[in-house]
């Protein structure tokens, strides 16, 4: 079974600084998708960024980028120029390819606080 | 993407009663999912609800406790039956507009407190 591990329960960053959130996963599948979701206090789950495992190039969305290391099964999220609105719980998630069931599996989450 | 609404947004219920949560999507989607998020925890998949077929439940979740309906491609309900305080959680529905290949979009969640 696939597992997702976020080893940092809490992280803190100064406004305008850069922070990296860690995520590792375990799978025997070759085709899958990885995501970072953000959950602010409103509890709305918001997709931050997605990475297809077959793509070697790291995904980037504005201030958010990932470092995808497939062999190491690592998928970290870098937030540049941190803003107060980035404060939230961040979840790393793994999704199997459709032919393997397509289930979305979440890590335990990392609570990010942003200091002004 | 998809816009998802849930009703109610929150509720306080007495033990032994049941609550039905509604999930409405602004477009037709094949795959809908129900998740539970216990206080301070991550999301756990309860079941997958595809229109025209029985819901598929994950290990630890049973139909008698969490019956699900999926009458059409834009709507689903989750009932939490015979509630106990351990059922106090946030319940979220999500959809996959692409049919299984990419991201899921989530509703705003229903915060349930059982007293």
Coordinates of N, CA, C and O in Angstrom, one line a residue, chain B residues 6-77:
Chain B
X6 N -21.6 22.4 -0.1 CA -22.0 21.4 0.8 C -23.0 22.0 1.8 O -22.9 23.1 2.2
X7 N -24.0 21.2 2.2 CA -25.0 21.5 3.2 C -25.2 20.4 4.2 O -25.2 19.3 3.8
X8 N -25.3 20.7 5.5 CA -25.0 22.0 6.1 C -23.5 22.3 6.2 O -22.7 21.4 6.0
X9 N -23.2 23.5 6.5 CA -21.8 23.8 6.7 C -21.3 23.3 8.1 O -20.1 23.0 8.3
X10 N -22.2 23.3 9.0 CA -21.9 22.8 10.3 C -23.2 22.4 11.0 O -24.3 22.8 10.7
X11 N -23.0 21.4 12.0 CA -24.2 21.0 12.8 C -23.7 20.4 14.1 O -22.6 19.9 14.2
X12 N -24.6 20.5 15.1 CA -24.4 19.9 16.4 C -25.5 18.9 16.6 O -26.7 19.3 16.5
X13 N -25.2 17.6 16.7 CA -26.2 16.6 16.8 C -26.0 15.8 18.1 O -25.0 15.7 18.7
X14 N -27.1 15.2 18.5 CA -27.1 14.3 19.7 C -26.7 12.9 19.2 O -27.0 12.4 18.1
X15 N -26.1 12.2 20.2 CA -25.7 10.8 19.9 C -26.9 10.0 19.6 O -28.0 10.2 20.1
X16 N -26.7 9.0 18.7 CA -27.8 8.1 18.3 C -28.7 8.6 17.2 O -29.5 7.8 16.6
X17 N -28.5 9.9 16.8 CA -29.3 10.4 15.6 C -28.4 10.3 14.4 O -27.3 9.8 14.4
X18 N -29.0 10.7 13.2 CA -28.4 10.6 11.9 C -28.4 12.0 11.3 O -29.3 12.8 11.5
X19 N -27.4 12.2 10.5 CA -27.3 13.5 9.7 C -26.9 13.2 8.3 O -26.1 12.4 8.0
X20 N -27.7 13.8 7.4 CA -27.4 13.7 5.9 C -26.7 14.9 5.4 O -27.2 16.0 5.6
X21 N -25.6 14.8 4.8 CA -24.8 15.9 4.2 C -25.0 15.8 2.7 O -24.8 14.8 2.1
X22 N -25.2 17.0 2.1 CA -25.4 17.1 0.7 C -24.2 17.7 0.0 O -23.6 18.6 0.6
X23 N -23.9 17.3 -1.2 CA -22.8 17.8 -2.0 C -23.3 18.0 -3.4 O -23.9 17.1 -4.0
X24 N -23.2 19.3 -3.8 CA -23.7 19.7 -5.1 C -22.5 20.3 -5.9 O -21.8 21.1 -5.4
X25 N -22.4 19.8 -7.2 CA -21.4 20.3 -8.1 C -22.0 21.1 -9.2 O -23.1 20.8 -9.7
X26 N -21.2 22.1 -9.7 CA -21.8 22.9 -10.8 C -21.6 22.3 -12.2 O -22.0 23.0 -13.2
X27 N -21.1 21.2 -12.3 CA -20.9 20.5 -13.6 C -21.0 19.0 -13.4 O -20.9 18.5 -12.2
X28 N -21.3 18.3 -14.5 CA -21.4 16.8 -14.3 C -20.0 16.2 -14.2 O -19.1 16.5 -14.9
X29 N -19.9 15.3 -13.2 CA -18.7 14.6 -12.9 C -18.9 13.2 -12.7 O -20.0 12.8 -12.1
X30 N -18.0 12.3 -13.1 CA -18.2 10.9 -12.9 C -17.9 10.5 -11.5 O -18.6 9.7 -10.9
X31 N -16.7 11.0 -11.1 CA -16.2 10.5 -9.8 C -16.5 11.5 -8.7 O -16.1 12.7 -8.8
X32 N -17.1 11.0 -7.6 CA -17.2 11.8 -6.4 C -16.7 11.0 -5.2 O -16.8 9.8 -5.2
X33 N -16.1 11.7 -4.2 CA -15.5 11.1 -3.1 C -16.0 11.8 -1.8 O -16.3 12.9 -1.8
X34 N -16.0 11.0 -0.7 CA -16.3 11.5 0.6 C -15.1 11.2 1.5 O -14.6 10.1 1.5
X35 N -14.7 12.3 2.2 CA -13.6 12.2 3.1 C -14.0 12.5 4.6 O -14.9 13.3 4.7
X36 N -13.3 12.0 5.5 CA -13.4 12.4 6.9 C -12.1 13.0 7.4 O -11.0 12.5 7.1
X37 N -12.2 14.1 8.1 CA -11.0 14.7 8.7 C -11.3 14.9 10.2 O -12.0 15.8 10.6
X38 N -10.8 14.0 11.0 CA -11.0 14.1 12.4 C -10.1 15.3 13.0 O -9.1 15.7 12.3
X39 N -10.5 15.8 14.1 CA -9.8 17.0 14.7 C -8.3 16.9 14.7 O -7.7 15.9 15.2
X40 N -7.6 17.8 14.0 CA -6.2 17.9 14.0 C -5.5 16.8 13.2 O -4.3 16.6 13.3
X41 N -6.3 16.1 12.4 CA -5.8 15.0 11.6 C -5.8 15.3 10.1 O -6.3 16.3 9.7
X42 N -5.3 14.3 9.3 CA -5.4 14.4 7.9 C -6.7 13.9 7.4 O -7.6 13.6 8.1
X43 N -6.8 13.9 6.0 CA -8.0 13.4 5.4 C -8.0 11.9 5.2 O -6.9 11.4 4.7
X44 N -9.1 11.2 5.4 CA -9.2 9.8 5.2 C -10.4 9.6 4.3 O -11.5 10.0 4.5
X45 N -10.1 8.8 3.2 CA -11.2 8.5 2.3 C -12.2 7.5 2.9 O -11.8 6.5 3.4
X46 N -13.5 7.9 2.8 CA -14.6 7.1 3.3 C -15.0 6.1 2.2 O -15.1 4.9 2.3
X47 N -15.3 6.8 1.0 CA -15.9 6.0 -0.1 C -15.8 6.8 -1.4 O -15.7 8.0 -1.4
X48 N -15.9 6.0 -2.5 CA -16.0 6.6 -3.8 C -17.4 6.4 -4.3 O -17.9 5.2 -4.2
X49 N -18.0 7.4 -4.8 CA -19.4 7.3 -5.3 C -19.5 7.7 -6.7 O -19.3 8.8 -7.1
X50 N -19.7 6.7 -7.5 CA -19.9 6.9 -9.0 C -21.3 6.7 -9.4 O -22.0 5.8 -8.9
X51 N -21.8 7.5 -10.2 CA -23.2 7.5 -10.6 C -23.5 6.2 -11.3 O -22.7 5.8 -12.2
X52 N -24.6 5.6 -10.9 CA -25.0 4.4 -11.6 C -24.5 3.1 -11.0 O -24.8 2.0 -11.5
X53 N -23.7 3.2 -9.9 CA -23.2 2.0 -9.3 C -23.2 2.2 -7.8 O -23.3 3.4 -7.3
X54 N -23.0 1.1 -7.1 CA -22.9 1.2 -5.6 C -21.6 1.9 -5.2 O -20.6 1.7 -5.9
X55 N -21.7 2.6 -4.1 CA -20.5 3.2 -3.6 C -19.4 2.2 -3.1 O -19.8 1.1 -2.7
X56 N -18.2 2.5 -3.3 CA -17.1 1.6 -2.9 C -16.5 2.2 -1.6 O -16.0 3.3 -1.6
X57 N -16.6 1.4 -0.5 CA -16.1 1.8 0.8 C -14.7 1.4 1.1 O -14.3 0.3 0.7
X58 N -14.0 2.2 1.8 CA -12.6 1.9 2.2 C -12.7 1.1 3.5 O -13.7 1.0 4.2
X59 N -11.5 0.4 3.7 CA -11.4 -0.4 4.9 C -11.7 0.4 6.2 O -11.2 1.5 6.3
X60 N -12.6 -0.1 7.0 CA -12.9 0.6 8.3 C -14.2 1.4 8.2 O -14.7 1.9 9.2
X61 N -14.8 1.5 7.0 CA -16.0 2.2 6.8 C -17.1 1.3 6.1 O -16.7 0.5 5.2
X62 N -18.3 1.3 6.7 CA -19.3 0.4 6.2 C -20.6 1.1 5.8 O -20.9 2.2 6.3
X63 N -21.3 0.5 4.9 CA -22.5 1.2 4.3 C -23.5 1.4 5.4 O -24.3 2.4 5.3
X64 N -23.7 0.6 6.4 CA -24.7 0.8 7.4 C -24.5 2.0 8.2 O -25.4 2.7 8.6
X65 N -23.2 2.4 8.4 CA -22.8 3.5 9.1 C -22.8 4.8 8.3 O -23.2 5.9 8.7
X66 N -22.4 4.6 7.0 CA -22.2 5.8 6.1 C -22.9 5.5 4.8 O -22.2 5.5 3.7
X67 N -24.2 5.4 4.8 CA -24.8 5.2 3.5 C -24.7 6.4 2.6 O -24.7 7.6 3.0
X68 N -24.5 6.1 1.3 CA -24.2 7.2 0.3 C -25.2 7.0 -0.8 O -25.5 5.9 -1.3
X69 N -25.7 8.1 -1.3 CA -26.5 8.1 -2.5 C -25.8 9.0 -3.6 O -25.1 9.9 -3.3
X70 N -26.0 8.6 -4.9 CA -25.5 9.3 -6.0 C -26.5 9.3 -7.1 O -26.4 8.5 -8.1
X71 N -27.6 10.1 -7.0 CA -28.7 10.0 -7.9 C -28.4 10.5 -9.3 O -29.1 10.1 -10.3
X72 N -27.5 11.4 -9.5 CA -27.1 11.9 -10.8 C -25.7 12.4 -10.8 O -24.9 12.2 -9.8
X73 N -25.3 13.0 -11.9 CA -23.8 13.4 -12.0 C -23.4 14.7 -11.4 O -22.3 15.1 -11.5
X74 N -24.3 15.3 -10.7 CA -24.0 16.6 -10.0 C -24.3 16.6 -8.5 O -24.1 17.6 -7.8
X75 N -24.7 15.5 -8.0 CA -25.2 15.5 -6.6 C -24.9 14.2 -5.9 O -25.0 13.1 -6.5
X76 N -24.6 14.3 -4.6 CA -24.4 13.1 -3.7 C -24.8 13.4 -2.3 O -24.7 14.6 -1.9
X77 N -25.1 12.4 -1.5 CA -25.3 12.6 -0.1 C -24.6 11.6 0.7 O -24.4 10.4 0.2

